PDB file of C-alpha atoms in Angstrom:
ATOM      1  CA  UNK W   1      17.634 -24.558  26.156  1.00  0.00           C
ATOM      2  CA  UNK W   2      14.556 -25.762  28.116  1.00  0.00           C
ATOM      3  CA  UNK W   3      11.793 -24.234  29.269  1.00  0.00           C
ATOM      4  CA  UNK W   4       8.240 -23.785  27.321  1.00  0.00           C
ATOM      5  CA  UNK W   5       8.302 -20.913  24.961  1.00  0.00           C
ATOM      6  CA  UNK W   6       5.609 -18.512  25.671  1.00  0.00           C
ATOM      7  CA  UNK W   7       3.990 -14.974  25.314  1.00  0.00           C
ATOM      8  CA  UNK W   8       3.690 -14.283  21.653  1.00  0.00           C
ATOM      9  CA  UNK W   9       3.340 -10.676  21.131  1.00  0.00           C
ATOM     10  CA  UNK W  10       1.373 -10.144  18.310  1.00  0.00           C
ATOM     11  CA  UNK W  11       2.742  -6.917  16.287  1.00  0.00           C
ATOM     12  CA  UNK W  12       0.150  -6.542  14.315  1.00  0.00           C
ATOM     13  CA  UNK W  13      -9.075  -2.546  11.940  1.00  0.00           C
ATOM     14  CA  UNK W  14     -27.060  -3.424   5.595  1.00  0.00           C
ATOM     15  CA  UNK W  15     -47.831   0.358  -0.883  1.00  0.00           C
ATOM     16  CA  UNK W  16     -50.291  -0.070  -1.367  1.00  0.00           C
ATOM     17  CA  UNK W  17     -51.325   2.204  -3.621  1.00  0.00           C
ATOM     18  CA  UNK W  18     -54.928   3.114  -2.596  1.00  0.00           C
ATOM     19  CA  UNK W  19     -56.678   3.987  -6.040  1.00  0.00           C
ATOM     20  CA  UNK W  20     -58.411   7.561  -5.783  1.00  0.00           C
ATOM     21  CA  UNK W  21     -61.779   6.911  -5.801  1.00  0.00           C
ATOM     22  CA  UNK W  22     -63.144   8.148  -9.192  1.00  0.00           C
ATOM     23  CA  UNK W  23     -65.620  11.565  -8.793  1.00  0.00           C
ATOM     24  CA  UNK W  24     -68.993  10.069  -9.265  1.00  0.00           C
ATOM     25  CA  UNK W  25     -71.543  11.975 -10.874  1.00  0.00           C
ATOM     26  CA  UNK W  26     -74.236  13.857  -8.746  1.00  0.00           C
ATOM     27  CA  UNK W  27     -77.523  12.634  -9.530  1.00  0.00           C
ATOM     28  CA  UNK W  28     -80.608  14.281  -8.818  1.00  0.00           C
ATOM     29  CA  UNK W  29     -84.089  11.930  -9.176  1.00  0.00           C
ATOM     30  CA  UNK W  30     -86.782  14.508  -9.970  1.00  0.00           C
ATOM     31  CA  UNK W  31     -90.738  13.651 -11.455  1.00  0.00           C
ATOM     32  CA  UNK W  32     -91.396  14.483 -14.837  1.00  0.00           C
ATOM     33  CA  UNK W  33     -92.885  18.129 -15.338  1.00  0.00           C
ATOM     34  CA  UNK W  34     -90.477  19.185 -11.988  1.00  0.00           C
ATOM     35  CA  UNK W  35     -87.777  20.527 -14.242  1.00  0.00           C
ATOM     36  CA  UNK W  36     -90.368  22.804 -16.708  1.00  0.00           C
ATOM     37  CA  UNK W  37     -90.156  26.443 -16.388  1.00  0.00           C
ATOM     38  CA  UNK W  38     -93.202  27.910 -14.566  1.00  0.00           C
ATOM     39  CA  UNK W  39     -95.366  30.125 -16.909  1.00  0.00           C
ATOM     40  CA  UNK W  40     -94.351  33.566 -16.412  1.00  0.00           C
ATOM     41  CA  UNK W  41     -96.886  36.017 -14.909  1.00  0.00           C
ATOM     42  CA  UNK W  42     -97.663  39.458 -16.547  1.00  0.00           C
ATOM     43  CA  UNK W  43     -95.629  42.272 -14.862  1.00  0.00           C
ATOM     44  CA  UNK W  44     -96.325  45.897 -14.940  1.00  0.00           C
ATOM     45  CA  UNK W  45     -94.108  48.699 -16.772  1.00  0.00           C
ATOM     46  CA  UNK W  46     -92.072  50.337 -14.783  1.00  0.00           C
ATOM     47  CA  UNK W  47     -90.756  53.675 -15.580  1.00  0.00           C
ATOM     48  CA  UNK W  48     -87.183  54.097 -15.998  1.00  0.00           C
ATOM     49  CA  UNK W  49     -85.475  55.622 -13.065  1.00  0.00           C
ATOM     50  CA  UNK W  50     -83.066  58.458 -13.084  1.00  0.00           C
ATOM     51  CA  UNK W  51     -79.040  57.475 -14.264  1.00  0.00           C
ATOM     52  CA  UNK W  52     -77.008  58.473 -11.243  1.00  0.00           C
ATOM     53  CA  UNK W  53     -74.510  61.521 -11.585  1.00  0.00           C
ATOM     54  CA  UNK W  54     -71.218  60.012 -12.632  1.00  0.00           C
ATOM     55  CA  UNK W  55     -68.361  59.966 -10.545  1.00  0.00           C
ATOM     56  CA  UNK W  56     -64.867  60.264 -11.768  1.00  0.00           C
ATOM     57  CA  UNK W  57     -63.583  56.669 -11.300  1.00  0.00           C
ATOM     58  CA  UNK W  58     -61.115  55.836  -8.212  1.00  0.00           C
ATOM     59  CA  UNK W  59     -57.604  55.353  -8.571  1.00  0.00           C
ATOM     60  CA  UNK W  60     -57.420  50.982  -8.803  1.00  0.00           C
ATOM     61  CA  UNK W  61     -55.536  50.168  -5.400  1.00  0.00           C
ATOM     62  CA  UNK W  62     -51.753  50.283  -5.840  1.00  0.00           C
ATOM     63  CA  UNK W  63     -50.932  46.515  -4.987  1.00  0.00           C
ATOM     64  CA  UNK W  64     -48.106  46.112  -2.433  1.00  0.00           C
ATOM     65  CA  UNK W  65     -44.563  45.927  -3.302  1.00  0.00           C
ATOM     66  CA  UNK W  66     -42.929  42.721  -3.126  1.00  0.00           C
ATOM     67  CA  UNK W  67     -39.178  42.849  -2.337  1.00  0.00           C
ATOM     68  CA  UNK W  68     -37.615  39.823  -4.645  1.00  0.00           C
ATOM     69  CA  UNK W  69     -35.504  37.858  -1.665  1.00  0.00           C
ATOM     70  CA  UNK W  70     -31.885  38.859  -1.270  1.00  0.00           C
ATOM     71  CA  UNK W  71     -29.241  36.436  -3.077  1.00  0.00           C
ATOM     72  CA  UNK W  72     -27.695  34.130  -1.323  1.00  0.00           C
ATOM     73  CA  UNK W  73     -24.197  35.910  -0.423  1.00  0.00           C
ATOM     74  CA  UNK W  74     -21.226  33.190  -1.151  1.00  0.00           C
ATOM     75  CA  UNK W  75     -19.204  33.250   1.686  1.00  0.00           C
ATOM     76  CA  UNK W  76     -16.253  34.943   1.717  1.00  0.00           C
ATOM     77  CA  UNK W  77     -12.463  33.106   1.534  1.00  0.00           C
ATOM     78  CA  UNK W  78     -11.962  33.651   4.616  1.00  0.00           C
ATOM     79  CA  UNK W  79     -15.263  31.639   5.905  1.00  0.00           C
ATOM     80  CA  UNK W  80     -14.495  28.817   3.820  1.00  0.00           C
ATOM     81  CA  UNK W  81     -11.257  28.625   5.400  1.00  0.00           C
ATOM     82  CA  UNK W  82     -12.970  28.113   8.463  1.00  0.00           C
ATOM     83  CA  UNK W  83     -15.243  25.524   7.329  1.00  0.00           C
ATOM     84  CA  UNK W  84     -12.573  23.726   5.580  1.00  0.00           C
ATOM     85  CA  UNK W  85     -10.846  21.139   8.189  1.00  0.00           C
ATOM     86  CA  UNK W  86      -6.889  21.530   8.310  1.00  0.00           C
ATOM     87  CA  UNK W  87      -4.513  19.897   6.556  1.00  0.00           C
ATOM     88  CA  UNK W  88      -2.973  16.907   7.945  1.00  0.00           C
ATOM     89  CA  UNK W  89       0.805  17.687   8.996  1.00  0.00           C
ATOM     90  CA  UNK W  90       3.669  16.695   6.268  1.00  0.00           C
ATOM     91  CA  UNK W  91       4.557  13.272   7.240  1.00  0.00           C
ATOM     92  CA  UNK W  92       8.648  13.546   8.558  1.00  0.00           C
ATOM     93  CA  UNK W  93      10.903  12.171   6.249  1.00  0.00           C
ATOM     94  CA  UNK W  94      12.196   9.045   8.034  1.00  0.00           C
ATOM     95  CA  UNK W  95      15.368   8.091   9.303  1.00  0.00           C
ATOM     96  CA  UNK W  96      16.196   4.730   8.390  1.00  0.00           C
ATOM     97  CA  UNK W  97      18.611   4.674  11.077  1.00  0.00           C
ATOM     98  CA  UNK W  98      16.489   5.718  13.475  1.00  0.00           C
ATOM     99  CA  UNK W  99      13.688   2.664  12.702  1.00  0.00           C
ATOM    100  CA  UNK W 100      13.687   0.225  15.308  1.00  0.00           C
ATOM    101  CA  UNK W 101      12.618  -3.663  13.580  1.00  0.00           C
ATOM    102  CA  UNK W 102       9.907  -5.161  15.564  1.00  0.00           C
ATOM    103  CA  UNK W 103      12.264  -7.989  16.915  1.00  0.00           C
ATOM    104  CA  UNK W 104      14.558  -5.957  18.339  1.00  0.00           C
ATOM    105  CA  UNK W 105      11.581  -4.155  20.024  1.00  0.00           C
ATOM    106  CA  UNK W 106      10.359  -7.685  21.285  1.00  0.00           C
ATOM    107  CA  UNK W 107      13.210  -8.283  22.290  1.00  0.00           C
ATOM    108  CA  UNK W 108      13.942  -5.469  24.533  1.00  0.00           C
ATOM    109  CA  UNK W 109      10.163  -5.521  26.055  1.00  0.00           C
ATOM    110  CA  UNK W 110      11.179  -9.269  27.160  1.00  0.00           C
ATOM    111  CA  UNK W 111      14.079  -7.655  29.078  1.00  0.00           C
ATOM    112  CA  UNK W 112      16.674 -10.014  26.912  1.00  0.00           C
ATOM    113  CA  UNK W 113      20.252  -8.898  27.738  1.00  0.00           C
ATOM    114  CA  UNK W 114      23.133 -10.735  25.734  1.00  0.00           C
ATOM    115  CA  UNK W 115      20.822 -11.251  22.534  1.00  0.00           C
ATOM    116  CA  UNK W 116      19.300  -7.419  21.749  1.00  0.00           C
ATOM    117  CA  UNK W 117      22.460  -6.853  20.015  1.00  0.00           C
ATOM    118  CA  UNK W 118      22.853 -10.198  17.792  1.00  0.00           C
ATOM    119  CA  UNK W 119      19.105  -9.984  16.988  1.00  0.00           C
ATOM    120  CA  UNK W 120      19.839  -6.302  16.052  1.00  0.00           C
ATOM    121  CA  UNK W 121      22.323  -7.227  13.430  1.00  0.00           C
ATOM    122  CA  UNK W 122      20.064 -10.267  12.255  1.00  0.00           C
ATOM    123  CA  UNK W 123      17.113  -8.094  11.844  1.00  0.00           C
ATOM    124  CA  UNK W 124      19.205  -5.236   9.621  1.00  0.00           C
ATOM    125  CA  UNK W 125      20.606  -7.614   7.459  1.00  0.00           C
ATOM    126  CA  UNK W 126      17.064  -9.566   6.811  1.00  0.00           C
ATOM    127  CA  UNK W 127      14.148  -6.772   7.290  1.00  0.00           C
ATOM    128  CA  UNK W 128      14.664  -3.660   4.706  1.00  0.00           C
ATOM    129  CA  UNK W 129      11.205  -2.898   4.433  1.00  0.00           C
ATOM    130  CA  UNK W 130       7.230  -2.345   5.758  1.00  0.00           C
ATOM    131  CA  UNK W 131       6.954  -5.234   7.932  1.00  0.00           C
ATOM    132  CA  UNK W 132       5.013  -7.381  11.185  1.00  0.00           C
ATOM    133  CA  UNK W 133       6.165  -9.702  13.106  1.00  0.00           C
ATOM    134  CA  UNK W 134       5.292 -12.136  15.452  1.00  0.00           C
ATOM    135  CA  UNK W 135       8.265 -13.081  18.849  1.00  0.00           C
ATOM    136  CA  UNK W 136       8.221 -15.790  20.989  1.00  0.00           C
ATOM    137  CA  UNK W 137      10.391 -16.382  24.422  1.00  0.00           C
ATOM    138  CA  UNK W 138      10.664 -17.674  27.718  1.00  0.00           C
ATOM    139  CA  UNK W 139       8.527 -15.613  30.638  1.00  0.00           C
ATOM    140  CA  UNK W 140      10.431 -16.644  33.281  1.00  0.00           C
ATOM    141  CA  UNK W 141      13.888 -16.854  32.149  1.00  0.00           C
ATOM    142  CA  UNK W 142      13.899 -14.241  28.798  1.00  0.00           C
ATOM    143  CA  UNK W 143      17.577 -14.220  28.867  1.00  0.00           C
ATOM    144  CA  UNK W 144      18.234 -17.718  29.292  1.00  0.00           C
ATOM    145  CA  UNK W 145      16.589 -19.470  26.889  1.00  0.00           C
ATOM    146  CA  UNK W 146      15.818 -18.973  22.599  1.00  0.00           C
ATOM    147  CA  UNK W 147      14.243 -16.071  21.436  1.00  0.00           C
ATOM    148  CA  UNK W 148      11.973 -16.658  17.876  1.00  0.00           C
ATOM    149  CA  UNK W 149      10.555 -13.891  15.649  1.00  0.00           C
ATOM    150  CA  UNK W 150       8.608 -14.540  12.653  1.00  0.00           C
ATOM    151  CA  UNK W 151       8.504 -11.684  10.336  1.00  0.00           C
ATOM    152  CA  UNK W 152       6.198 -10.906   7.044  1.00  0.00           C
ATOM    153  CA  UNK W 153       7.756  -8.193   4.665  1.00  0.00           C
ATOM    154  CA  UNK W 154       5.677  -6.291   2.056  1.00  0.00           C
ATOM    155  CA  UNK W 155       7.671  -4.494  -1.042  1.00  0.00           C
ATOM    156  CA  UNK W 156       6.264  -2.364  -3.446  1.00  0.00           C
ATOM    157  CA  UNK W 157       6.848  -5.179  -6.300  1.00  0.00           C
ATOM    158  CA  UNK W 158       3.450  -5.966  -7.741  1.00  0.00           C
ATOM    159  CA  UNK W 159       4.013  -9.128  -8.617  1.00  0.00           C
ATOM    160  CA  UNK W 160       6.013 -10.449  -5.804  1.00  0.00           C
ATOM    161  CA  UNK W 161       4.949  -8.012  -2.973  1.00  0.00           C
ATOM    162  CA  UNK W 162       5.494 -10.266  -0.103  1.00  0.00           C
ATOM    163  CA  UNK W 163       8.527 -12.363   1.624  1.00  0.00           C
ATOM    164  CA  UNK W 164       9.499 -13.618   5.123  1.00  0.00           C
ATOM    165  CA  UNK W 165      12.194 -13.950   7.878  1.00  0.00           C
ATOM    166  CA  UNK W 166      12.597 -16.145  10.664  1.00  0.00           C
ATOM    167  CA  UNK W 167      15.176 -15.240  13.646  1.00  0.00           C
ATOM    168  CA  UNK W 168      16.441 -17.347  16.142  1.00  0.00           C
ATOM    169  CA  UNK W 169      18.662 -16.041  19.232  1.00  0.00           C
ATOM    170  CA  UNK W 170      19.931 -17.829  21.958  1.00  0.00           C
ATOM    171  CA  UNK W 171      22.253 -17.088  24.788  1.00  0.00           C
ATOM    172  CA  UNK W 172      25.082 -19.052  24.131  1.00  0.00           C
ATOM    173  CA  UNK W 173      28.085 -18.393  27.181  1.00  0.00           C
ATOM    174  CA  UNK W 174      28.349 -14.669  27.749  1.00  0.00           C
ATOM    175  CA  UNK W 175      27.005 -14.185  24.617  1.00  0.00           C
ATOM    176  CA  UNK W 176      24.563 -14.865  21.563  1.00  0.00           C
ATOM    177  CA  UNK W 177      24.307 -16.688  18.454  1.00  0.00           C
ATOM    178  CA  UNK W 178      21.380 -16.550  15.765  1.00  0.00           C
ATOM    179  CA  UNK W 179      20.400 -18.067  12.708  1.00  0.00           C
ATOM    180  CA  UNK W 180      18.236 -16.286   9.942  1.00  0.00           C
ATOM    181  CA  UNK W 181      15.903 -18.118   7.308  1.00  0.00           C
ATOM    182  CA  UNK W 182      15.030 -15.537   4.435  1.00  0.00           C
ATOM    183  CA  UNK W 183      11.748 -16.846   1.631  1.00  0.00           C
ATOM    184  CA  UNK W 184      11.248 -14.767  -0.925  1.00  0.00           C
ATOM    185  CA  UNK W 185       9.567 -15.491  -4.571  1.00  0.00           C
ATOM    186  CA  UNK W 186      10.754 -14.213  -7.582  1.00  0.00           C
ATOM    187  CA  UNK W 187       9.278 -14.492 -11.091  1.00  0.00           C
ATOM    188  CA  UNK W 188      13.625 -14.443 -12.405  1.00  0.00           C
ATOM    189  CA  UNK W 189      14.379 -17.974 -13.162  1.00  0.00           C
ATOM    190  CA  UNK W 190      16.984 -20.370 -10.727  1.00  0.00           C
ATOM    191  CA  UNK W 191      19.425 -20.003 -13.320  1.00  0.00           C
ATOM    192  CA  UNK W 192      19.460 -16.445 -13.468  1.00  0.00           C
ATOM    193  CA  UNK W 193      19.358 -15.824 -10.013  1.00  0.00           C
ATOM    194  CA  UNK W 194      21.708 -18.389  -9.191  1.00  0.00           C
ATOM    195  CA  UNK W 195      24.313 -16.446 -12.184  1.00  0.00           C
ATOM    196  CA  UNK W 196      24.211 -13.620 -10.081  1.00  0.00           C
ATOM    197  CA  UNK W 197      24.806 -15.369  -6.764  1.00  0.00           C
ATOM    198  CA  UNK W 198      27.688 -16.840  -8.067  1.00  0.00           C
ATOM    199  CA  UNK W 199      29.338 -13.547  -8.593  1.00  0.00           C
ATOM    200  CA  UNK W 200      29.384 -13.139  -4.687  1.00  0.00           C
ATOM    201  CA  UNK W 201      30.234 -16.502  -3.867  1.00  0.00           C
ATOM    202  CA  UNK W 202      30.413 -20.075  -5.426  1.00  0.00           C
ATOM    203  CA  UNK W 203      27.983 -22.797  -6.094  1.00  0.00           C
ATOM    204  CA  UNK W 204      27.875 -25.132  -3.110  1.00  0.00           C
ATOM    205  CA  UNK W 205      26.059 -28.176  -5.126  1.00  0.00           C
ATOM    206  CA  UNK W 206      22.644 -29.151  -6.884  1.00  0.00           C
ATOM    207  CA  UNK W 207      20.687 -31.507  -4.458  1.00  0.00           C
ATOM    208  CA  UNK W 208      18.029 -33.565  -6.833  1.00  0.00           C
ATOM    209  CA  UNK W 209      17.837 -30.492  -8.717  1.00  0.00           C
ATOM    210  CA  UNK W 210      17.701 -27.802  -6.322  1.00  0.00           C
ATOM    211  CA  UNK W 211      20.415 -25.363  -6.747  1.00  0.00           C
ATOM    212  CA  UNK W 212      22.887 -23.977  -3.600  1.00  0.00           C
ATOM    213  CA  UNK W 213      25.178 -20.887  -3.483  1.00  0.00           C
ATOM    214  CA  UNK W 214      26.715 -19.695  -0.548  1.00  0.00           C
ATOM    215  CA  UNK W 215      28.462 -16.262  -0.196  1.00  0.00           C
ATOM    216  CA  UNK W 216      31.267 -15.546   1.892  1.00  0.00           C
ATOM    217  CA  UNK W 217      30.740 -15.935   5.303  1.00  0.00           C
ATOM    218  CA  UNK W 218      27.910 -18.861   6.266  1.00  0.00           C
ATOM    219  CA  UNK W 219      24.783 -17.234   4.218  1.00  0.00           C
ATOM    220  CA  UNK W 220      23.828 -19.887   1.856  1.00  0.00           C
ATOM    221  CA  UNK W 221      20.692 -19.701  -0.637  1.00  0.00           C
ATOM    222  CA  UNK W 222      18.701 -22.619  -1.602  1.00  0.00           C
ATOM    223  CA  UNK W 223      16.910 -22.241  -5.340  1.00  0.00           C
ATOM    224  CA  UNK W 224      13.450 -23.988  -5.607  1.00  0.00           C
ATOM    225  CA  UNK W 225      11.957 -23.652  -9.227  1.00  0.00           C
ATOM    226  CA  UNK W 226       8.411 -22.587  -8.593  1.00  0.00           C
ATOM    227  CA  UNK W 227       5.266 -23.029 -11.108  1.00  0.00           C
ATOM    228  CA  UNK W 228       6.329 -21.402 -14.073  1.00  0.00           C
ATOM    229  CA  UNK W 229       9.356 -19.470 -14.905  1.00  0.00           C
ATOM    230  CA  UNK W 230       9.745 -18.113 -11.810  1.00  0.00           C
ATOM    231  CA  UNK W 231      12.324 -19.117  -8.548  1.00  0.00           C
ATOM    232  CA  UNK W 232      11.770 -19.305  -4.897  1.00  0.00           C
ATOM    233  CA  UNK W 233      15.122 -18.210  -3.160  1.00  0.00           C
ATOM    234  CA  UNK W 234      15.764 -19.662   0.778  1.00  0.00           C
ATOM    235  CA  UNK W 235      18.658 -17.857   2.049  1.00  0.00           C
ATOM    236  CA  UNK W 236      20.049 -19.526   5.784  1.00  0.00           C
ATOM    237  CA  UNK W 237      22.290 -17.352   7.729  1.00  0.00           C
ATOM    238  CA  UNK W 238      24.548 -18.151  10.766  1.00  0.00           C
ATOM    239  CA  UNK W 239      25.905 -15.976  13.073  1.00  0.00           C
ATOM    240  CA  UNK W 240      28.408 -17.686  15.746  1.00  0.00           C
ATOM    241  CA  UNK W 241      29.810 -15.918  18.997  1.00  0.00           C
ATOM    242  CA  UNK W 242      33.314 -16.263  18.816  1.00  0.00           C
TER     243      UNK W 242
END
């Protein structure tokens, strides 16, 4: 298994306000006397002149019409349908069968040959849900040498949303073998979870108080109390070619 493992594919989108000057008052200097009336001068009587013939009275200008402006018209249903952008397409429901994990996709962009299968089967019995991951292998000799994908997995569960996988592959004769590390929290204590483990398999041993189960076959869970109440399960899985 030498060589340098290489080429990890990553799977993973900021016035003044210029006071008015105040209206000063308009002041005229003038000499005393200047503003007294002038005496007024004795004026001859005039006779009155003759009224002017009345008129009838013209009809007052008839001041223009003004036309209020038109409403605005709403537009119509069929305008706003234009306006409005379409609706995104219904999402396809999805096949689980058809979803590819992202190691298997690794692994069949590095061209592996004997291990696309075994890291198939790893991959749908760790990864049953949203996740990324990150694969490592060898450039020059993909199907000769260990293949490694580390996966993050996001679940709906608000208080535990996120858990991992690690895969392993490697060619091993005309075939593969892989090995699977599962690490997920759980706010269920060890001794509950490990009650229920027990009814799929048998308790292994406690190892300076950490807890072991293994089902049947070579998966095997490890139970580390964490802070709290709550239990951090390690599952290890084998899978030999034979």
């Amino acid at each position: 298994m030498g060589g340098v493992l290489s080429a990890v594919l990553p799977v993973l989108i900021v016035s003044s306000a210029t006071a008015k000057p105040e209206p000063g008052a308009f002041q005229v200097a003038q000499a005393e006397g200047q503003g007294d009336p002038a005496p007024a001068k004795p004026q001859a009587v005039r006779k009155p002149r003759p009224k002017p013939v009345a008129h009838a009275a013209s009809k007052a200008e008839t001041p223009p019409k003004t036309t209020p402006p038109a409403p605005t018209v709403a537009p119509t249903a069929a305008a706003a349908d234009q306006a409005t952008p379409p609706a995104a397409p219904a999402a396809a429901a999805t096949d689980p069968a058809a979803v590819v994990a992202e190691p298997v996709r690794h692994a069949r962009e590095a061209k592996l040959g004997r291990c696309v299968d075994t890291i198939s089967k790893a991959s749908s019995s760790t990864i049953d849900t949203a996740h990324a991951a990150v694969s490592t292998w060898s450039q020059k000799g993909p199907d000769e040498h260990m293949f490694q994908s580390i996966v993050a997995l996001s679940y709906s569960n608000k208080v535990a949303p996120k858990a991992a996988t690690v895969l392993v592959a490697a060619p091993e004769g005309p075939g593969c073998e892989a090995t699977t590390v599962q690490v997920y929290p759980t706010t269920r204590s060890c001794g509950d979870v490990e009650g229920d483990l027990k009814k799929a398999g048998r308790q292994v041993g406690d190892f300076g108080g950490v807890a072991m189960t293994q089902e049947q076959g070579a998966s095997r869970h490890l139970l580390l109390p964490a802070p709290g109440t709550g239990c951090v399960v390690v599952a290890v899985g084998l899978a030999l070619n034979q």
